[in-house]
Amino acid sequence: MARSGNTTASGYGYEHQQLRKALLAEAYGQACVHCKLVMLPGQKLDLDHTADRTGYRGMAHASCNRSDGARRGNAKRRRSSTLKTSESW
Protein backbone atom coordinates (compact mmCIF):
# COMPACT_ATOMS: atom_id res chain seq x y z
CA MET A 1 0.00 0.00 0.00
CA ALA A 2 1.39 3.38 -0.93
CA ARG A 3 2.02 5.90 1.79
CA SER A 4 -0.66 8.56 1.80
CA GLY A 5 0.78 11.04 4.25
CA ASN A 6 -0.66 10.00 7.60
CA THR A 7 -0.68 6.93 9.77
CA THR A 8 -4.47 6.60 9.98
CA ALA A 9 -4.92 6.52 6.20
CA SER A 10 -2.18 3.89 6.00
CA GLY A 11 -3.91 1.67 8.58
CA TYR A 12 -1.57 2.48 11.47
CA GLY A 13 -3.60 5.12 13.31
CA TYR A 14 -4.30 5.65 16.99
CA GLU A 15 -6.21 2.39 17.53
CA HIS A 16 -3.48 0.32 15.86
CA GLN A 17 -0.77 2.07 17.87
CA GLN A 18 -2.63 1.57 21.17
CA LEU A 19 -3.26 -2.12 20.47
CA ARG A 20 0.40 -2.65 19.52
CA LYS A 21 1.48 -0.92 22.73
CA ALA A 22 -0.83 -3.12 24.82
CA LEU A 23 0.39 -6.35 23.20
CA LEU A 24 4.08 -5.45 23.12
CA ALA A 25 4.86 -6.22 26.78
CA GLU A 26 3.50 -9.76 26.48
CA ALA A 27 4.99 -10.44 23.03
CA TYR A 28 8.52 -11.04 24.24
CA GLY A 29 9.06 -14.74 24.81
CA GLN A 30 6.30 -15.63 22.32
CA ALA A 31 6.69 -16.94 18.76
CA CYS A 32 6.71 -14.57 15.78
CA VAL A 33 3.64 -15.14 13.58
CA HIS A 34 5.92 -15.34 10.51
CA CYS A 35 9.13 -17.21 11.37
CA LYS A 36 7.91 -18.90 14.58
CA LEU A 37 11.15 -17.94 16.38
CA VAL A 38 10.94 -16.47 19.88
CA MET A 39 10.75 -12.67 20.04
CA LEU A 40 13.36 -11.37 22.48
CA PRO A 41 13.64 -8.12 24.45
CA GLY A 42 15.51 -5.52 22.42
CA GLN A 43 14.17 -6.78 19.08
CA LYS A 44 11.93 -4.46 17.08
CA LEU A 45 8.40 -5.83 16.85
CA ASP A 46 5.37 -4.96 14.72
CA LEU A 47 1.70 -5.73 15.10
CA ASP A 48 1.02 -7.68 11.90
CA HIS A 49 -2.33 -7.30 10.18
CA THR A 50 -4.06 -9.31 7.49
CA ALA A 51 -3.32 -8.43 3.87
CA ASP A 52 -6.69 -6.69 3.52
CA ARG A 53 -6.19 -4.85 6.84
CA THR A 54 -9.48 -6.08 8.29
CA GLY A 55 -7.85 -7.86 11.23
CA TYR A 56 -4.63 -8.66 13.01
CA ARG A 57 -2.44 -11.76 12.86
CA GLY A 58 -0.41 -10.98 15.98
CA MET A 59 3.02 -9.71 16.93
CA ALA A 60 5.97 -10.30 14.62
CA HIS A 61 9.61 -9.36 14.27
CA ALA A 62 9.66 -6.06 12.38
CA SER A 63 12.03 -7.55 9.80
CA CYS A 64 9.75 -10.56 9.21
CA ASN A 65 6.63 -8.41 8.93
CA ARG A 66 8.16 -5.86 6.59
CA SER A 67 9.78 -8.53 4.40
CA ASP A 68 6.38 -10.20 4.04
CA GLY A 69 4.77 -6.89 3.10
CA ALA A 70 7.48 -6.14 0.56
CA ARG A 71 7.13 -9.63 -0.95
CA ARG A 72 3.36 -9.19 -1.34
CA GLY A 73 3.71 -5.66 -2.72
CA ASN A 74 6.37 -6.67 -5.23
CA ALA A 75 4.25 -9.61 -6.41
CA LYS A 76 1.25 -7.32 -6.84
CA ARG A 77 3.29 -4.83 -8.87
CA ARG A 78 4.65 -7.64 -11.07
CA ARG A 79 1.13 -8.87 -11.79
CA SER A 80 -0.16 -5.39 -12.65
CA SER A 81 2.74 -4.28 -14.82
CA THR A 82 2.28 -4.93 -18.49
CA LEU A 83 4.67 -4.51 -21.35
CA LYS A 84 3.85 -1.36 -23.30
CA THR A 85 4.04 -1.67 -27.04
CA SER A 86 4.23 1.11 -29.58
CA GLU A 87 0.53 0.54 -30.29
CA SER A 88 -0.43 1.52 -26.73
CA TRP A 89 1.53 4.80 -26.77
Tab-separated table of N, CA and C in Angstrom:
chain	number	residue	atom	x	y	z
A	1	MET	N	0.849	-1.168	0.000
A	1	MET	CA	0.000	0.000	0.000
A	1	MET	C	0.895	1.232	0.000
A	2	ALA	N	0.598	2.164	-0.836
A	2	ALA	CA	1.392	3.385	-0.934
A	2	ALA	C	1.147	4.269	0.279
A	3	ARG	N	2.156	4.978	0.676
A	3	ARG	CA	2.020	5.903	1.792
A	3	ARG	C	1.181	7.091	1.355
A	4	SER	N	0.232	7.476	2.190
A	4	SER	CA	-0.662	8.555	1.804
A	4	SER	C	-0.452	9.816	2.623
A	5	GLY	N	0.489	9.827	3.512
A	5	GLY	CA	0.778	11.042	4.250
A	5	GLY	C	0.465	10.983	5.728
A	6	ASN	N	-0.443	10.103	6.160
A	6	ASN	CA	-0.663	10.002	7.598
A	6	ASN	C	-0.876	8.552	8.004
A	7	THR	N	-0.643	8.302	9.286
A	7	THR	CA	-0.680	6.925	9.774
A	7	THR	C	-2.082	6.328	9.729
A	8	THR	N	-3.098	7.120	9.981
A	8	THR	CA	-4.465	6.603	9.977
A	8	THR	C	-4.864	6.121	8.593
A	9	ALA	N	-4.583	6.902	7.568
A	9	ALA	CA	-4.924	6.515	6.196
A	9	ALA	C	-4.163	5.271	5.769
A	10	SER	N	-2.997	5.051	6.344
A	10	SER	CA	-2.185	3.886	6.000
A	10	SER	C	-2.557	2.652	6.816
A	11	GLY	N	-3.491	2.802	7.759
A	11	GLY	CA	-3.905	1.666	8.576
A	11	GLY	C	-3.148	1.532	9.882
A	12	TYR	N	-2.371	2.538	10.242
A	12	TYR	CA	-1.571	2.476	11.468
A	12	TYR	C	-1.901	3.628	12.408
A	13	GLY	N	-3.160	3.988	12.500
A	13	GLY	CA	-3.600	5.119	13.309
A	13	GLY	C	-3.578	4.843	14.801
A	14	TYR	N	-4.284	5.677	15.534
A	14	TYR	CA	-4.296	5.649	16.993
A	14	TYR	C	-4.685	4.273	17.534
A	15	GLU	N	-5.757	3.696	17.022
A	15	GLU	CA	-6.213	2.394	17.527
A	15	GLU	C	-5.155	1.317	17.325
A	16	HIS	N	-4.536	1.293	16.146
A	16	HIS	CA	-3.475	0.319	15.862
A	16	HIS	C	-2.307	0.526	16.828
A	17	GLN	N	-1.907	1.768	17.009
A	17	GLN	CA	-0.768	2.074	17.874
A	17	GLN	C	-1.051	1.692	19.325
A	18	GLN	N	-2.277	1.923	19.793
A	18	GLN	CA	-2.626	1.573	21.169
A	18	GLN	C	-2.681	0.061	21.358
A	19	LEU	N	-3.211	-0.659	20.380
A	19	LEU	CA	-3.259	-2.120	20.469
A	19	LEU	C	-1.851	-2.699	20.454
A	20	ARG	N	-0.994	-2.192	19.581
A	20	ARG	CA	0.396	-2.650	19.521
A	20	ARG	C	1.076	-2.435	20.871
A	21	LYS	N	0.873	-1.258	21.439
A	21	LYS	CA	1.479	-0.918	22.728
A	21	LYS	C	1.007	-1.886	23.821
A	22	ALA	N	-0.273	-2.215	23.818
A	22	ALA	CA	-0.832	-3.122	24.822
A	22	ALA	C	-0.288	-4.539	24.673
A	23	LEU	N	-0.081	-4.987	23.444
A	23	LEU	CA	0.387	-6.355	23.198
A	23	LEU	C	1.899	-6.504	23.302
A	24	LEU	N	2.615	-5.406	23.180
A	24	LEU	CA	4.075	-5.450	23.123
A	24	LEU	C	4.702	-6.082	24.361
A	25	ALA	N	4.258	-5.714	25.539
A	25	ALA	CA	4.860	-6.219	26.776
A	25	ALA	C	4.770	-7.737	26.882
A	26	GLU	N	3.687	-8.313	26.390
A	26	GLU	CA	3.504	-9.759	26.482
A	26	GLU	C	4.064	-10.509	25.278
A	27	ALA	N	4.503	-9.788	24.253
A	27	ALA	CA	4.986	-10.438	23.026
A	27	ALA	C	6.349	-11.092	23.213
A	28	TYR	N	7.187	-10.484	24.040
A	28	TYR	CA	8.525	-11.038	24.244
A	28	TYR	C	8.414	-12.410	24.899
A	29	GLY	N	9.129	-13.365	24.335
A	29	GLY	CA	9.060	-14.743	24.806
A	29	GLY	C	8.077	-15.586	24.008
A	30	GLN	N	7.273	-14.941	23.169
A	30	GLN	CA	6.300	-15.635	22.322
A	30	GLN	C	6.881	-15.847	20.924
A	31	ALA	N	6.228	-16.657	20.125
A	31	ALA	CA	6.689	-16.942	18.760
A	31	ALA	C	6.189	-15.876	17.785
A	32	CYS	N	7.047	-15.482	16.876
A	32	CYS	CA	6.708	-14.565	15.784
A	32	CYS	C	5.689	-15.259	14.876
A	33	VAL	N	4.663	-14.527	14.431
A	33	VAL	CA	3.642	-15.142	13.575
A	33	VAL	C	4.184	-15.531	12.205
A	34	HIS	N	5.339	-15.009	11.819
A	34	HIS	CA	5.915	-15.341	10.513
A	34	HIS	C	6.939	-16.475	10.603
A	35	CYS	N	8.018	-16.247	11.356
A	35	CYS	CA	9.126	-17.212	11.369
A	35	CYS	C	9.029	-18.242	12.484
A	36	LYS	N	8.140	-18.009	13.430
A	36	LYS	CA	7.908	-18.900	14.581
A	36	LYS	C	9.059	-18.919	15.583
A	37	LEU	N	10.072	-18.044	15.402
A	37	LEU	CA	11.148	-17.939	16.383
A	37	LEU	C	10.694	-17.050	17.534
A	38	VAL	N	11.300	-17.246	18.697
A	38	VAL	CA	10.938	-16.471	19.882
A	38	VAL	C	11.358	-15.013	19.707
A	39	MET	N	10.459	-14.106	20.083
A	39	MET	CA	10.755	-12.669	20.043
A	39	MET	C	11.401	-12.293	21.373
A	40	LEU	N	12.565	-11.672	21.299
A	40	LEU	CA	13.363	-11.374	22.481
A	40	LEU	C	13.376	-9.885	22.791
A	41	PRO	N	13.534	-9.530	24.084
A	41	PRO	CA	13.645	-8.116	24.447
A	41	PRO	C	14.775	-7.454	23.659
A	42	GLY	N	14.523	-6.249	23.204
A	42	GLY	CA	15.507	-5.524	22.416
A	42	GLY	C	15.270	-5.637	20.923
A	43	GLN	N	14.495	-6.641	20.500
A	43	GLN	CA	14.171	-6.778	19.078
A	43	GLN	C	13.003	-5.855	18.741
A	44	LYS	N	13.022	-5.319	17.537
A	44	LYS	CA	11.927	-4.465	17.084
A	44	LYS	C	10.774	-5.355	16.649
A	45	LEU	N	9.579	-5.033	17.147
A	45	LEU	CA	8.398	-5.835	16.845
A	45	LEU	C	7.303	-4.977	16.227
A	46	ASP	N	6.522	-5.600	15.357
A	46	ASP	CA	5.374	-4.958	14.719
A	46	ASP	C	4.118	-5.741	15.063
A	47	LEU	N	2.989	-5.063	15.016
A	47	LEU	CA	1.697	-5.731	15.097
A	47	LEU	C	1.283	-6.019	13.664
A	48	ASP	N	1.311	-7.280	13.281
A	48	ASP	CA	1.021	-7.682	11.902
A	48	ASP	C	-0.480	-7.743	11.678
A	49	HIS	N	-0.913	-7.254	10.531
A	49	HIS	CA	-2.327	-7.303	10.175
A	49	HIS	C	-2.518	-8.172	8.939
A	50	THR	N	-3.747	-8.519	8.680
A	50	THR	CA	-4.056	-9.309	7.492
A	50	THR	C	-3.787	-8.474	6.246
A	51	ALA	N	-3.639	-9.125	5.121
A	51	ALA	CA	-3.324	-8.428	3.870
A	51	ALA	C	-4.380	-7.388	3.511
A	52	ASP	N	-5.635	-7.655	3.846
A	52	ASP	CA	-6.692	-6.693	3.518
A	52	ASP	C	-6.940	-5.682	4.646
A	53	ARG	N	-6.149	-5.764	5.699
A	53	ARG	CA	-6.193	-4.848	6.843
A	53	ARG	C	-7.516	-4.871	7.612
A	54	THR	N	-8.218	-5.979	7.552
A	54	THR	CA	-9.478	-6.078	8.289
A	54	THR	C	-9.297	-6.714	9.662
A	55	GLY	N	-8.107	-7.226	9.947
A	55	GLY	CA	-7.848	-7.861	11.227
A	55	GLY	C	-6.358	-7.961	11.485
A	56	TYR	N	-6.027	-8.540	12.621
A	56	TYR	CA	-4.626	-8.664	13.011
A	56	TYR	C	-4.233	-10.123	13.111
A	57	ARG	N	-2.974	-10.399	12.760
A	57	ARG	CA	-2.441	-11.758	12.860
A	57	ARG	C	-1.697	-11.956	14.165
A	58	GLY	N	-1.155	-10.894	14.740
A	58	GLY	CA	-0.410	-10.981	15.983
A	58	GLY	C	0.913	-10.255	15.869
A	59	MET	N	1.733	-10.395	16.890
A	59	MET	CA	3.021	-9.706	16.925
A	59	MET	C	4.048	-10.482	16.101
A	60	ALA	N	4.952	-9.713	15.485
A	60	ALA	CA	5.974	-10.301	14.620
A	60	ALA	C	7.248	-9.483	14.705
A	61	HIS	N	8.372	-10.127	14.421
A	61	HIS	CA	9.613	-9.365	14.273
A	61	HIS	C	9.365	-8.319	13.188
A	62	ALA	N	9.850	-7.108	13.382
A	62	ALA	CA	9.663	-6.055	12.381
A	62	ALA	C	10.239	-6.486	11.039
A	63	SER	N	11.399	-7.131	11.064
A	63	SER	CA	12.028	-7.550	9.804
A	63	SER	C	11.190	-8.612	9.089
A	64	CYS	N	10.600	-9.533	9.827
A	64	CYS	CA	9.747	-10.561	9.213
A	64	CYS	C	8.497	-9.926	8.612
A	65	ASN	N	7.866	-9.051	9.373
A	65	ASN	CA	6.632	-8.415	8.928
A	65	ASN	C	6.856	-7.554	7.692
A	66	ARG	N	7.903	-6.774	7.707
A	66	ARG	CA	8.160	-5.863	6.588
A	66	ARG	C	8.638	-6.617	5.348
A	67	SER	N	9.376	-7.701	5.547
A	67	SER	CA	9.779	-8.533	4.404
A	67	SER	C	8.557	-9.159	3.752
A	68	ASP	N	7.613	-9.612	4.570
A	68	ASP	CA	6.385	-10.202	4.041
A	68	ASP	C	5.587	-9.161	3.258
A	69	GLY	N	5.481	-7.956	3.794
A	69	GLY	CA	4.769	-6.885	3.099
A	69	GLY	C	5.428	-6.519	1.785
A	70	ALA	N	6.748	-6.468	1.787
A	70	ALA	CA	7.482	-6.144	0.555
A	70	ALA	C	7.293	-7.244	-0.484
A	71	ARG	N	7.319	-8.495	-0.036
A	71	ARG	CA	7.134	-9.630	-0.947
A	71	ARG	C	5.748	-9.560	-1.607
A	72	ARG	N	4.714	-9.287	-0.796
A	72	ARG	CA	3.359	-9.195	-1.341
A	72	ARG	C	3.216	-7.991	-2.268
A	73	GLY	N	3.790	-6.857	-1.881
A	73	GLY	CA	3.714	-5.658	-2.716
A	73	GLY	C	4.431	-5.826	-4.034
A	74	ASN	N	5.608	-6.434	-3.994
A	74	ASN	CA	6.366	-6.671	-5.229
A	74	ASN	C	5.621	-7.621	-6.158
A	75	ALA	N	5.015	-8.658	-5.592
A	75	ALA	CA	4.254	-9.608	-6.409
A	75	ALA	C	3.056	-8.914	-7.051
A	76	LYS	N	2.405	-8.048	-6.300
A	76	LYS	CA	1.252	-7.315	-6.837
A	76	LYS	C	1.677	-6.394	-7.977
A	77	ARG	N	2.799	-5.720	-7.804
A	77	ARG	CA	3.294	-4.834	-8.865
A	77	ARG	C	3.687	-5.632	-10.108
A	78	ARG	N	4.284	-6.804	-9.922
A	78	ARG	CA	4.652	-7.640	-11.072
A	78	ARG	C	3.415	-8.080	-11.848
A	79	ARG	N	2.360	-8.433	-11.130
A	79	ARG	CA	1.125	-8.869	-11.792
A	79	ARG	C	0.460	-7.727	-12.552
A	80	SER	N	0.552	-6.507	-12.027
A	80	SER	CA	-0.160	-5.392	-12.653
A	80	SER	C	0.644	-4.704	-13.749
A	81	SER	N	1.944	-4.944	-13.787
A	81	SER	CA	2.740	-4.278	-14.823
A	81	SER	C	2.610	-5.050	-16.130
A	82	THR	N	2.385	-4.313	-17.174
A	82	THR	CA	2.277	-4.929	-18.491
A	82	THR	C	3.282	-4.273	-19.413
A	83	LEU	N	3.709	-5.012	-20.376
A	83	LEU	CA	4.665	-4.506	-21.349
A	83	LEU	C	3.949	-3.554	-22.299
A	84	LYS	N	4.460	-2.330	-22.403
A	84	LYS	CA	3.848	-1.359	-23.303
A	84	LYS	C	4.450	-1.512	-24.696
A	85	THR	N	3.586	-1.585	-25.652
A	85	THR	CA	4.039	-1.670	-27.041
A	85	THR	C	3.829	-0.320	-27.706
A	86	SER	N	4.381	-0.161	-28.874
A	86	SER	CA	4.228	1.109	-29.580
A	86	SER	C	2.764	1.395	-29.913
A	87	GLU	N	1.947	0.353	-29.994
A	87	GLU	CA	0.529	0.541	-30.291
A	87	GLU	C	-0.216	1.172	-29.125
A	88	SER	N	0.264	0.967	-27.899
A	88	SER	CA	-0.429	1.518	-26.732
A	88	SER	C	0.067	2.913	-26.362
A	89	TRP	N	1.035	3.456	-27.063
A	89	TRP	CA	1.531	4.800	-26.767
A	89	TRP	C	0.589	5.775	-27.283
